[in-house]
Short mmCIF file of N, CA, C and O and ligand atoms in Angstrom, two decimals:
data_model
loop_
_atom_site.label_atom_id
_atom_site.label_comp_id
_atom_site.label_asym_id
_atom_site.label_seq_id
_atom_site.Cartn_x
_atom_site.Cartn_y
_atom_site.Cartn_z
N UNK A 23 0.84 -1.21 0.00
CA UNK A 23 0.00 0.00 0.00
C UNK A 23 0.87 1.25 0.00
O UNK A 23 1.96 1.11 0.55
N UNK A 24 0.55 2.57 -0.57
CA UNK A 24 0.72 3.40 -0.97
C UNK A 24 -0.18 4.42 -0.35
O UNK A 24 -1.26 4.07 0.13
N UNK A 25 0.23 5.77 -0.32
CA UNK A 25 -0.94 7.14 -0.60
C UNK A 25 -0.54 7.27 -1.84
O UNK A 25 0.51 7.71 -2.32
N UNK A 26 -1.81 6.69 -2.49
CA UNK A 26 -2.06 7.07 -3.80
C UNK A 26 -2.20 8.31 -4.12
O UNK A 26 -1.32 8.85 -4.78
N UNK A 27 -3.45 9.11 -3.66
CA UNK A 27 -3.37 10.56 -3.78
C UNK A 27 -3.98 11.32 -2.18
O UNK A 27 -4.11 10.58 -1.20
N UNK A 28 -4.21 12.38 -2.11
CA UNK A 28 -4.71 12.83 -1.12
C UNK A 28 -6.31 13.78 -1.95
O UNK A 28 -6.01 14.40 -2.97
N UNK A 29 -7.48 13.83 -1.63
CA UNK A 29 -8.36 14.59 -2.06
C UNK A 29 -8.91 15.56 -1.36
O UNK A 29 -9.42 15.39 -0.26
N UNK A 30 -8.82 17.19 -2.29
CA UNK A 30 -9.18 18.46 -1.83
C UNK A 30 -11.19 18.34 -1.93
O UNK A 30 -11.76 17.44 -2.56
N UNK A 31 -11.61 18.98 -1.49
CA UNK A 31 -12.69 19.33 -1.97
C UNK A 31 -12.70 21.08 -2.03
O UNK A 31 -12.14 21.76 -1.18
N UNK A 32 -13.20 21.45 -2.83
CA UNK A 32 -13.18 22.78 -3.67
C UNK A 32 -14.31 23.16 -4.24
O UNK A 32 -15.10 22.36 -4.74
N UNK A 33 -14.49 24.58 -4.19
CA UNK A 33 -15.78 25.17 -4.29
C UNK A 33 -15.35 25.69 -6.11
O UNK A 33 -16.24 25.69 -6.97
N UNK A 34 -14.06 26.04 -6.40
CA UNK A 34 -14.01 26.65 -7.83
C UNK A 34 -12.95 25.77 -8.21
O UNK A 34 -12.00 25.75 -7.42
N UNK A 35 -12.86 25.04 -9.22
CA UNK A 35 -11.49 24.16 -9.48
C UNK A 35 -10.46 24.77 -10.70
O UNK A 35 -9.33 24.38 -11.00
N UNK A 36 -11.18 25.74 -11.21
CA UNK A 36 -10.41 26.83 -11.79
C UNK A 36 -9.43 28.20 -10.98
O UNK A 36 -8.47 28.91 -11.26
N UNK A 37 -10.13 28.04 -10.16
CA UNK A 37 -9.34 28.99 -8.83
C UNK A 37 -8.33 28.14 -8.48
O UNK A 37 -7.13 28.37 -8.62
N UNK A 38 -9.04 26.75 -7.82
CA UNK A 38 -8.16 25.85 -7.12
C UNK A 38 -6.46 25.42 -7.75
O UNK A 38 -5.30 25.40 -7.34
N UNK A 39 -7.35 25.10 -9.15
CA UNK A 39 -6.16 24.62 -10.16
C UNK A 39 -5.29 25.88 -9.93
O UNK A 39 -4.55 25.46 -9.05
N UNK A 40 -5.00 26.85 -10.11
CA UNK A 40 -4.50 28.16 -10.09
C UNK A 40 -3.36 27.97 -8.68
O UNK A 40 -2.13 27.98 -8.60
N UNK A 41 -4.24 27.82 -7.87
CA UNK A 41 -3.91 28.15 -6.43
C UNK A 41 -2.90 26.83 -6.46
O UNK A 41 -1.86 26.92 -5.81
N UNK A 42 -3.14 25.69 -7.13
CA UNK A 42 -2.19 24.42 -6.56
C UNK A 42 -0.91 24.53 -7.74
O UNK A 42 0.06 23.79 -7.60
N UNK A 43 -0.96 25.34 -8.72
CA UNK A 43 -0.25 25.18 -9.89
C UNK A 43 0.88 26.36 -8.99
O UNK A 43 2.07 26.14 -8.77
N UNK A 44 0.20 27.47 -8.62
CA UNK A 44 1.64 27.81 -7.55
C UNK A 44 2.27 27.56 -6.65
O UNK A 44 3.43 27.97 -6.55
N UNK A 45 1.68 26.81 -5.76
CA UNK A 45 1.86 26.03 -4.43
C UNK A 45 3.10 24.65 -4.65
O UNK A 45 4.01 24.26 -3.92
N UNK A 46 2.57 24.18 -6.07
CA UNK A 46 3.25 22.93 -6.95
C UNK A 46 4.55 23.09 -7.34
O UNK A 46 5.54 22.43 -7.03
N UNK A 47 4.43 24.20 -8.16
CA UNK A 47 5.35 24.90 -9.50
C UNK A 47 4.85 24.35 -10.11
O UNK A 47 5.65 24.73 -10.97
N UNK A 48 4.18 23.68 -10.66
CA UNK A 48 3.62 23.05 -12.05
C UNK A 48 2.25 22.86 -12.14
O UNK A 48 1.55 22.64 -11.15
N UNK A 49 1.77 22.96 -13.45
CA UNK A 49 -0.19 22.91 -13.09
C UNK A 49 -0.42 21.20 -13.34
O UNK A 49 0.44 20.35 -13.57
N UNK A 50 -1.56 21.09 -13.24
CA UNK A 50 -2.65 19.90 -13.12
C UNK A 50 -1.95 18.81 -14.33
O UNK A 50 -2.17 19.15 -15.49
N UNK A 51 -1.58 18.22 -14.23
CA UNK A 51 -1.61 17.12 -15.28
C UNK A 51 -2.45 16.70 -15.75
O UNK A 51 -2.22 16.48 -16.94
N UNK A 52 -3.70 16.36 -15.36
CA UNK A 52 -5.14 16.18 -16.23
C UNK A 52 -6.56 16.80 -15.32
O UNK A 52 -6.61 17.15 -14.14
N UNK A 53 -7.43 16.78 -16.15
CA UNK A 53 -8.67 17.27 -15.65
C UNK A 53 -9.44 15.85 -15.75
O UNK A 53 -9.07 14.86 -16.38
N UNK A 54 -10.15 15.95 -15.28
CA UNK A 54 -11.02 14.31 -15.69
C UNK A 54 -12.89 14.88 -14.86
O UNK A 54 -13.02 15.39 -13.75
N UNK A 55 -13.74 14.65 -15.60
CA UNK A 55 -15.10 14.35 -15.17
C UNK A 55 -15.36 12.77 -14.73
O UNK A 55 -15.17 11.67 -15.24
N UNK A 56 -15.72 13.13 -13.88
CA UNK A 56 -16.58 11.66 -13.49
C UNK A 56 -17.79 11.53 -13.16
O UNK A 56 -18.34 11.80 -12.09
N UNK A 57 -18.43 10.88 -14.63
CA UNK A 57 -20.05 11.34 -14.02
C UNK A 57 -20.76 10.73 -13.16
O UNK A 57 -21.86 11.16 -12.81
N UNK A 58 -20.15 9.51 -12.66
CA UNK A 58 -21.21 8.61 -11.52
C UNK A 58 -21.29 9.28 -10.05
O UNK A 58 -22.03 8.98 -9.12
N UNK A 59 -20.07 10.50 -10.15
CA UNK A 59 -19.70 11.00 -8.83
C UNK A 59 -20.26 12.49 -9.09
O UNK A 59 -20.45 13.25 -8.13
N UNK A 60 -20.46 12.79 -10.05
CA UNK A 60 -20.91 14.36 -10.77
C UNK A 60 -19.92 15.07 -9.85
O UNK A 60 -20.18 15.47 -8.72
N UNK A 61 -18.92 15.15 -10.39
CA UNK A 61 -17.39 15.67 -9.77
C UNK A 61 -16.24 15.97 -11.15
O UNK A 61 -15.87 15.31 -12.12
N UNK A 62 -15.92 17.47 -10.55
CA UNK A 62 -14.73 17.53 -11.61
C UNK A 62 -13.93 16.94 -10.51
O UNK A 62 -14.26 16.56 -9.39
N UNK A 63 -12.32 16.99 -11.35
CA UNK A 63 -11.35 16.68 -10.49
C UNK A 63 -10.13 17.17 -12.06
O UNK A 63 -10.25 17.22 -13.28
N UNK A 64 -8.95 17.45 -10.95
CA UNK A 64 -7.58 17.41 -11.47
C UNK A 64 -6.63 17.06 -10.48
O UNK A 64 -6.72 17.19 -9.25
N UNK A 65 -5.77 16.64 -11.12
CA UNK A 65 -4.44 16.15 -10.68
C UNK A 65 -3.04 16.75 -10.34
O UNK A 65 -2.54 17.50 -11.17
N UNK A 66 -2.57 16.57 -9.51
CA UNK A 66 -1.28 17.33 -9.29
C UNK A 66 -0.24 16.10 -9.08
O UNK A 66 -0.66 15.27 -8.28
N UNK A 67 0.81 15.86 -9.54
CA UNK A 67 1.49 15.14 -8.57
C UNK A 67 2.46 15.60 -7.96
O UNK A 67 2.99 16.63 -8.36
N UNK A 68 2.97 14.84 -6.73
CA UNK A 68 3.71 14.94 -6.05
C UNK A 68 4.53 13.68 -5.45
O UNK A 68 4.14 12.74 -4.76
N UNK A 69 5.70 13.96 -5.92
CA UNK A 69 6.49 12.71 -5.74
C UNK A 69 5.67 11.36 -6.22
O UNK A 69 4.96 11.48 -7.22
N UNK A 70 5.72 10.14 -5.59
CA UNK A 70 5.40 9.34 -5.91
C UNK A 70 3.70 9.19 -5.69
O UNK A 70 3.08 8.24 -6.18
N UNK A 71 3.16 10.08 -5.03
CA UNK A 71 1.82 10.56 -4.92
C UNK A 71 1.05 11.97 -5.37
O UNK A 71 1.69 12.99 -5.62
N UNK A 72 -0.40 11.92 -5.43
CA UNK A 72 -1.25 12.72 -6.38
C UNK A 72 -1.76 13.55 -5.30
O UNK A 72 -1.97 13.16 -4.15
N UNK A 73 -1.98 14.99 -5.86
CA UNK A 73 -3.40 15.55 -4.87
C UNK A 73 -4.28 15.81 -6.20
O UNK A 73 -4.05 16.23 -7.33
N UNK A 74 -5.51 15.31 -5.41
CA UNK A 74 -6.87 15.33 -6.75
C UNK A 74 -7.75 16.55 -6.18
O UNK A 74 -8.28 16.62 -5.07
N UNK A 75 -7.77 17.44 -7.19
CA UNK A 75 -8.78 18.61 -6.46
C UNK A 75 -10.34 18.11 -7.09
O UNK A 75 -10.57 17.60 -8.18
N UNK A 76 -11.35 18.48 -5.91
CA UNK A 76 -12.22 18.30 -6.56
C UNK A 76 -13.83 19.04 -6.41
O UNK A 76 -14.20 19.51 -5.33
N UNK A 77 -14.66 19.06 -7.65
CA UNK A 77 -15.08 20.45 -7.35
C UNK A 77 -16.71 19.54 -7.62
O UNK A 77 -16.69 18.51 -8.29
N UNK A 78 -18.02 20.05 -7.04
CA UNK A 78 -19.25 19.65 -7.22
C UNK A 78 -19.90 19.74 -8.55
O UNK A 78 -20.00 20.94 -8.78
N UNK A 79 -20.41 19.05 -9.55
CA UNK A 79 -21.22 19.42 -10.94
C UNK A 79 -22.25 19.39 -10.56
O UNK A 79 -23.05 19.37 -11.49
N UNK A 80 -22.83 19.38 -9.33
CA UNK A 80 -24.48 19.54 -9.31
C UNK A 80 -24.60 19.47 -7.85
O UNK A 80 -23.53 19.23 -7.27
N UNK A 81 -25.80 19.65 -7.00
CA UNK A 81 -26.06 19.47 -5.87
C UNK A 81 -25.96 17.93 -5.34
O UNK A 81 -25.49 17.53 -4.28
N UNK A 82 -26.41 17.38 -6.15
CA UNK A 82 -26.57 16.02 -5.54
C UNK A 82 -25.33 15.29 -5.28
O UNK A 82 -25.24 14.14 -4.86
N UNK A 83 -24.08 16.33 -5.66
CA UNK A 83 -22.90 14.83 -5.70
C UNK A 83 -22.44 15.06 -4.05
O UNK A 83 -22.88 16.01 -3.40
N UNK A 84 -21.43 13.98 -3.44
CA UNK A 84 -21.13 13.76 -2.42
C UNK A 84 -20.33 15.42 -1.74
O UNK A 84 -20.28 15.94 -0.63
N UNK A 85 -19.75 15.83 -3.31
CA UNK A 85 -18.43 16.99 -2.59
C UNK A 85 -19.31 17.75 -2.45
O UNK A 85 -19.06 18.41 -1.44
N UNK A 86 -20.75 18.22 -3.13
CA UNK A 86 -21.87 19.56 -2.66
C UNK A 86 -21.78 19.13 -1.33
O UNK A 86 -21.20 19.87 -0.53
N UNK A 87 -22.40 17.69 -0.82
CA UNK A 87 -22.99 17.72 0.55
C UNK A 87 -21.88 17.71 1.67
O UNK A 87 -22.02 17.93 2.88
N UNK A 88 -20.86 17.42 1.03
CA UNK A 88 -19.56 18.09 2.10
C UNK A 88 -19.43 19.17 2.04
O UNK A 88 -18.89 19.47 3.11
N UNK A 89 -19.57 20.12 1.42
CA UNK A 89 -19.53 21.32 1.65
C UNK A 89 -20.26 22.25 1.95
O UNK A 89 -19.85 23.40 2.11
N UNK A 90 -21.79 21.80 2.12
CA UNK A 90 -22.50 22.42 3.02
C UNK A 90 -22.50 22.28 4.55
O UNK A 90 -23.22 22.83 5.38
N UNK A 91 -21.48 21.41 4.70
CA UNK A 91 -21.54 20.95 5.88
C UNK A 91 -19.62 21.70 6.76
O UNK A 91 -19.43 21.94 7.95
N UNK A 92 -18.77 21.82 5.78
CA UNK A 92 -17.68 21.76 5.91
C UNK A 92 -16.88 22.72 5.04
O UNK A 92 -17.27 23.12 3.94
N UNK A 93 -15.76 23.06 5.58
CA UNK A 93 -15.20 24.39 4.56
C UNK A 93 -14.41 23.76 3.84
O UNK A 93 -14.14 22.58 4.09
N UNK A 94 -13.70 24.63 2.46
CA UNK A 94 -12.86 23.75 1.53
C UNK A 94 -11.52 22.87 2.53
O UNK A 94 -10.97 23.35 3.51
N UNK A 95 -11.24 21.55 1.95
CA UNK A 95 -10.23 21.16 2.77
C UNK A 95 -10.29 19.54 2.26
O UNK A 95 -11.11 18.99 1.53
N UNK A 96 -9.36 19.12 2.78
CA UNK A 96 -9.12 17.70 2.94
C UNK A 96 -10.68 16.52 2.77
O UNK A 96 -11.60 16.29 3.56
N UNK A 97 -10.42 16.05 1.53
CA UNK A 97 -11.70 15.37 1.76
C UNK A 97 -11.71 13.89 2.08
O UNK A 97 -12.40 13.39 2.97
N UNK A 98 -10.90 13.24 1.30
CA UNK A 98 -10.11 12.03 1.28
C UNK A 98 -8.75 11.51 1.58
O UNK A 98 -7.82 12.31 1.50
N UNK A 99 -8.55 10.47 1.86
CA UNK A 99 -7.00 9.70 1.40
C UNK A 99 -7.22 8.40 1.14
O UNK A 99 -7.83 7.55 1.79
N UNK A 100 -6.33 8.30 -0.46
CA UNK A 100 -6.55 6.99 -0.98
C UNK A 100 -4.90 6.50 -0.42
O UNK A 100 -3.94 7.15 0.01
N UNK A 101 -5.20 4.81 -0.71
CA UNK A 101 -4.80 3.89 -0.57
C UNK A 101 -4.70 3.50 -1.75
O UNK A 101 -5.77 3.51 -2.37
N UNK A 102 -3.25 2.94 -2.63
CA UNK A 102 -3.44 2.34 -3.44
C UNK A 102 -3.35 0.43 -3.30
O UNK A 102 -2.55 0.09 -2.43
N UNK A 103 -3.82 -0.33 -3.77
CA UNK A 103 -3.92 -1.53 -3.53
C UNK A 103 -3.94 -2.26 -4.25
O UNK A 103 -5.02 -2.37 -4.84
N UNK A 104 -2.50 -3.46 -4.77
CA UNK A 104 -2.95 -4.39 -5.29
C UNK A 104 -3.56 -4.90 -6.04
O UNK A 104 -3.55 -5.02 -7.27
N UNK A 105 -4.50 -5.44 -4.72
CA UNK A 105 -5.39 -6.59 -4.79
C UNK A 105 -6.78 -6.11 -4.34
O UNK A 105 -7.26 -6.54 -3.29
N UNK A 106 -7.53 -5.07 -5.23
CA UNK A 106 -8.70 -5.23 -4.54
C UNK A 106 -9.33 -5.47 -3.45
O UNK A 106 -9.45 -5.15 -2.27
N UNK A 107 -10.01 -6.78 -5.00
CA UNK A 107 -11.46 -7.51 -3.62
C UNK A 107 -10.80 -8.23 -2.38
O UNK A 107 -11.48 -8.40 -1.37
N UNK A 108 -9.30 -8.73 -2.44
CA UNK A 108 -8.97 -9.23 -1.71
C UNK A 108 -8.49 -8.21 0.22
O UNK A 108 -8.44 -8.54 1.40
N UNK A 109 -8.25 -6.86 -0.67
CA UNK A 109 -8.36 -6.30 0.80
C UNK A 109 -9.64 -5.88 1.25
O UNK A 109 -9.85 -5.81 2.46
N UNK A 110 -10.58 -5.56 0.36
CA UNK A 110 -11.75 -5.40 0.43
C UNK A 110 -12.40 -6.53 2.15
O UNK A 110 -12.78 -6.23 3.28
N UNK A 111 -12.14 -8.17 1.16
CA UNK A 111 -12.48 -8.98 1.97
C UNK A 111 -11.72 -8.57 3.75
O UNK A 111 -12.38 -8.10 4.68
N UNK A 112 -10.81 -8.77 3.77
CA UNK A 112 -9.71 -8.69 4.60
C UNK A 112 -10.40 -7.71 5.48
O UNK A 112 -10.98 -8.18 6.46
N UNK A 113 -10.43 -6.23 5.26
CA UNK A 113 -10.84 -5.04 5.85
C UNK A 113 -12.79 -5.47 6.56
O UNK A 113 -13.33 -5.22 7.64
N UNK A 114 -13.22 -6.07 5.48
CA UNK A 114 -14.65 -6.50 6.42
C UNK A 114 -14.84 -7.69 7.06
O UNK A 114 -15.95 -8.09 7.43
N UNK A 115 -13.52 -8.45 7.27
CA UNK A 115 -12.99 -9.19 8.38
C UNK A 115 -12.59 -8.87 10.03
O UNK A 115 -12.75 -9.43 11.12
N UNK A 116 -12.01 -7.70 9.54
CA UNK A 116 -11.44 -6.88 10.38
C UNK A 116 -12.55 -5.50 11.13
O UNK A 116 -12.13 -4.57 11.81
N UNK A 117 -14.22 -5.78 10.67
CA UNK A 117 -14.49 -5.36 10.86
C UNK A 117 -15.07 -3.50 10.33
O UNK A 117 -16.07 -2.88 10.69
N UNK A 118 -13.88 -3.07 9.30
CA UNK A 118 -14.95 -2.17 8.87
C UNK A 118 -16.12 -2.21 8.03
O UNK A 118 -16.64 -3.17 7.47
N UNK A 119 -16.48 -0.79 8.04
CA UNK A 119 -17.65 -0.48 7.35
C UNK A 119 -17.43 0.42 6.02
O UNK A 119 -16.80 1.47 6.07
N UNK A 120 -17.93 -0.01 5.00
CA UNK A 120 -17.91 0.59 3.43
C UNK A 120 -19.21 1.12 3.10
O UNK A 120 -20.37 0.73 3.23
N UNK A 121 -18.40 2.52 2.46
CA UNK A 121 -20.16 2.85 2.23
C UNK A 121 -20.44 2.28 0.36
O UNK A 121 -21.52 2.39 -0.24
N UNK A 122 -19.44 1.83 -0.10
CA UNK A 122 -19.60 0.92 -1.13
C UNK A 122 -18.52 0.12 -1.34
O UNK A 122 -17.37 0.39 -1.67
N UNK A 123 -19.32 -1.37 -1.00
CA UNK A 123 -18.23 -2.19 -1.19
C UNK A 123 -17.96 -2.99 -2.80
O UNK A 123 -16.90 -3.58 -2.97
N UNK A 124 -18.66 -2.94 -3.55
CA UNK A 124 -18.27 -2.60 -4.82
C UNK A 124 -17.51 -1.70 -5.42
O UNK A 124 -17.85 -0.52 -5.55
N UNK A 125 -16.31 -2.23 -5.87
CA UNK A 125 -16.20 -1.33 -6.98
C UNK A 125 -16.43 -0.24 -7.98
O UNK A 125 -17.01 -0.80 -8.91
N UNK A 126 -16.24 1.17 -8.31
CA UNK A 126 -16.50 1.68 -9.22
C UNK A 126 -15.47 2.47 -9.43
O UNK A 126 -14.50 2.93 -8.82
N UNK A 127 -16.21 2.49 -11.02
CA UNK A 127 -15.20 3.46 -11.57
C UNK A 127 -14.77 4.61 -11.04
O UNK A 127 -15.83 5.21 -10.90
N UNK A 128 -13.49 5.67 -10.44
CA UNK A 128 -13.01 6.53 -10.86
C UNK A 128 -11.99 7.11 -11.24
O UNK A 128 -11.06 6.47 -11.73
N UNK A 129 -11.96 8.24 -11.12
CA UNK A 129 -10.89 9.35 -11.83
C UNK A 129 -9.64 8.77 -11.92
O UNK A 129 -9.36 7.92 -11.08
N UNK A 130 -8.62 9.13 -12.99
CA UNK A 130 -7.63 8.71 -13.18
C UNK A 130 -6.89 6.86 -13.17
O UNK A 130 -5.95 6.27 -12.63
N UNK A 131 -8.02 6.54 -14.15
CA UNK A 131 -7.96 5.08 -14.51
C UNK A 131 -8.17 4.24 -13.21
O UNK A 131 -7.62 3.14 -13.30
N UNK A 132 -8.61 4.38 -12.43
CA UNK A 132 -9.21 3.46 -11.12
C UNK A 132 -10.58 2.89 -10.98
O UNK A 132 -11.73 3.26 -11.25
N UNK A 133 -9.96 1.72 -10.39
CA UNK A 133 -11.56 1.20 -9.36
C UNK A 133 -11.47 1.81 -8.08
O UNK A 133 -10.46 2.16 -7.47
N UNK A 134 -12.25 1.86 -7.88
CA UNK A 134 -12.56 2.55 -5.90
C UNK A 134 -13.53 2.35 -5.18
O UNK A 134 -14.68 2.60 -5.55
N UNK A 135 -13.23 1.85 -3.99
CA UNK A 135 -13.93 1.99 -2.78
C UNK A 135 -13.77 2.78 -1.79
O UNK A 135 -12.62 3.22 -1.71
N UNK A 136 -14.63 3.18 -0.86
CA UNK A 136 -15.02 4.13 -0.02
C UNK A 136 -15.33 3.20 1.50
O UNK A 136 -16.28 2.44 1.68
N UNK A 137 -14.31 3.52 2.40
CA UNK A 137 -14.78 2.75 4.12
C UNK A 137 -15.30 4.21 4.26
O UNK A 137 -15.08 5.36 3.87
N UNK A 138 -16.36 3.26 5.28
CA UNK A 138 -17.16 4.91 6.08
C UNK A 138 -15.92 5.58 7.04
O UNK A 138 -14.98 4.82 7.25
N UNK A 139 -15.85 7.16 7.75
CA UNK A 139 -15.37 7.43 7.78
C UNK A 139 -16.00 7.30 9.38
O UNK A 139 -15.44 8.07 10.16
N UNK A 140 -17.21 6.32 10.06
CA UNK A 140 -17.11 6.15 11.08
C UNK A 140 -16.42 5.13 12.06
O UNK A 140 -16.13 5.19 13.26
N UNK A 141 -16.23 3.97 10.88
CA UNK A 141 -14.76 3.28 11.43
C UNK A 141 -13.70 3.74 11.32
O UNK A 141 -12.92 3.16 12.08
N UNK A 142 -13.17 4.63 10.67
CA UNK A 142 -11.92 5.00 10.49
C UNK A 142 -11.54 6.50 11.21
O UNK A 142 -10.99 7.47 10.70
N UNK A 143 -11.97 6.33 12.36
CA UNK A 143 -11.99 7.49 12.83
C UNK A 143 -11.66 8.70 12.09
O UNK A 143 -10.58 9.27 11.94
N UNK A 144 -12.85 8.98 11.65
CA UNK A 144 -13.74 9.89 10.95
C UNK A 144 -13.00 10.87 9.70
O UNK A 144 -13.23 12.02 9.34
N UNK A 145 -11.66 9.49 9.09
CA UNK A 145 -11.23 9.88 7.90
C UNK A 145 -11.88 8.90 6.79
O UNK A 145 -11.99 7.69 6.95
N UNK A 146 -12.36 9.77 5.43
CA UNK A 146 -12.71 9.01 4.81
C UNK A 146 -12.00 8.42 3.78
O UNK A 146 -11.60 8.97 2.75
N UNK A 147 -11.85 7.22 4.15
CA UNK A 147 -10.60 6.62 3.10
C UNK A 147 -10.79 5.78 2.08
O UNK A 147 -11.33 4.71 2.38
N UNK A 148 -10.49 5.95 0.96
CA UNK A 148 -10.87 5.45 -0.40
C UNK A 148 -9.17 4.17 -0.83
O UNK A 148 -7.99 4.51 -0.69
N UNK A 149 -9.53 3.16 -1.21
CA UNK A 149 -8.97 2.13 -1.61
C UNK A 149 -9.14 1.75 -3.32
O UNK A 149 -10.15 1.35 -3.90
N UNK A 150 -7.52 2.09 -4.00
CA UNK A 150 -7.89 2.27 -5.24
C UNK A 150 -7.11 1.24 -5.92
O UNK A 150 -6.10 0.78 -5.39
N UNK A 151 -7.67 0.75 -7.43
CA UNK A 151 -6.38 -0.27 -7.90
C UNK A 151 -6.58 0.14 -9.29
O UNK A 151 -7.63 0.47 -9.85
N UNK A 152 -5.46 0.06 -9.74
CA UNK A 152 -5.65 0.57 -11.81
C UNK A 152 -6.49 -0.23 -12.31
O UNK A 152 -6.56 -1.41 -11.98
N UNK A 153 -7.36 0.42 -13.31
CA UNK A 153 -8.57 -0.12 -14.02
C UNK A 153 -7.82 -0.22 -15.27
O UNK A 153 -7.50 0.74 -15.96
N UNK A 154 -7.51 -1.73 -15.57
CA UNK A 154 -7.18 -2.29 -16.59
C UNK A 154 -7.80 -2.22 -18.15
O UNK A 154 -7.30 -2.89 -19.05
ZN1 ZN B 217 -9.86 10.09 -4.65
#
């Protein structure tokens, strides 16, 4: 396992992008939509890990309802993994809780899952593996 990337949540990702392209020295390496999440996102990297900014396309997606609740900031940290379903299994052995334990597609060629962020003391951590 890895920190794959770390995820911003962001109210303007044109501001944001701006703001991380100086912070970086270098801008976004890609932009990517993801519509199952109705989320922009871009990429920064850093060293052997990413920060993904990411901004709401509609009310209904997850980053709106974090941010009515919460100011811009830290939304996620992924995990990169392997083996999936196999930590998948492992982790609901061990007792946590996923708020999807399926698979899905996202951003930047991945599958991903999501543990709730009430087992994980109250970080929400996403588990990702390259989508072949
Ligand atoms: Zn992410």
């Amino acid at each position: 396992m890895k920190i794959e990337h770390i995820g911003i949540a962001v109210k303007d990702l044109g501001l944001s992008n701006e703001l991380f392209r100086k912070l970086m020295g270098k801008p976004a390496y890609k932009e990517e939509i993801v519509e199952g999440e109705a989320v922009k996102t871009s990429f920064f990297e850093i060293g052997e890990s990413k920060i993904e900014l990411l901004e709401a396309m509609n009310e209904s997606s997850a980053i709106a309802k974090y941010l009515e609740k919460n100011r811009e900031g830290i939304h996620h940290i992924a995990f990169s993994v392997e083996d999936l379903p196999s930590e998948i299994q492992r982790l609901k052995e061990e007792g946590f809780q996923f708020i999807n334990e399926e698979p899905k597609e996202g951003a930047d060629n991945k599958w991903v899952v999501f543990l709730h962020p009430k087992s994980t003391n109250g970080v929400l951590v996403e588990l990702c593996s390259e989508r072949n």
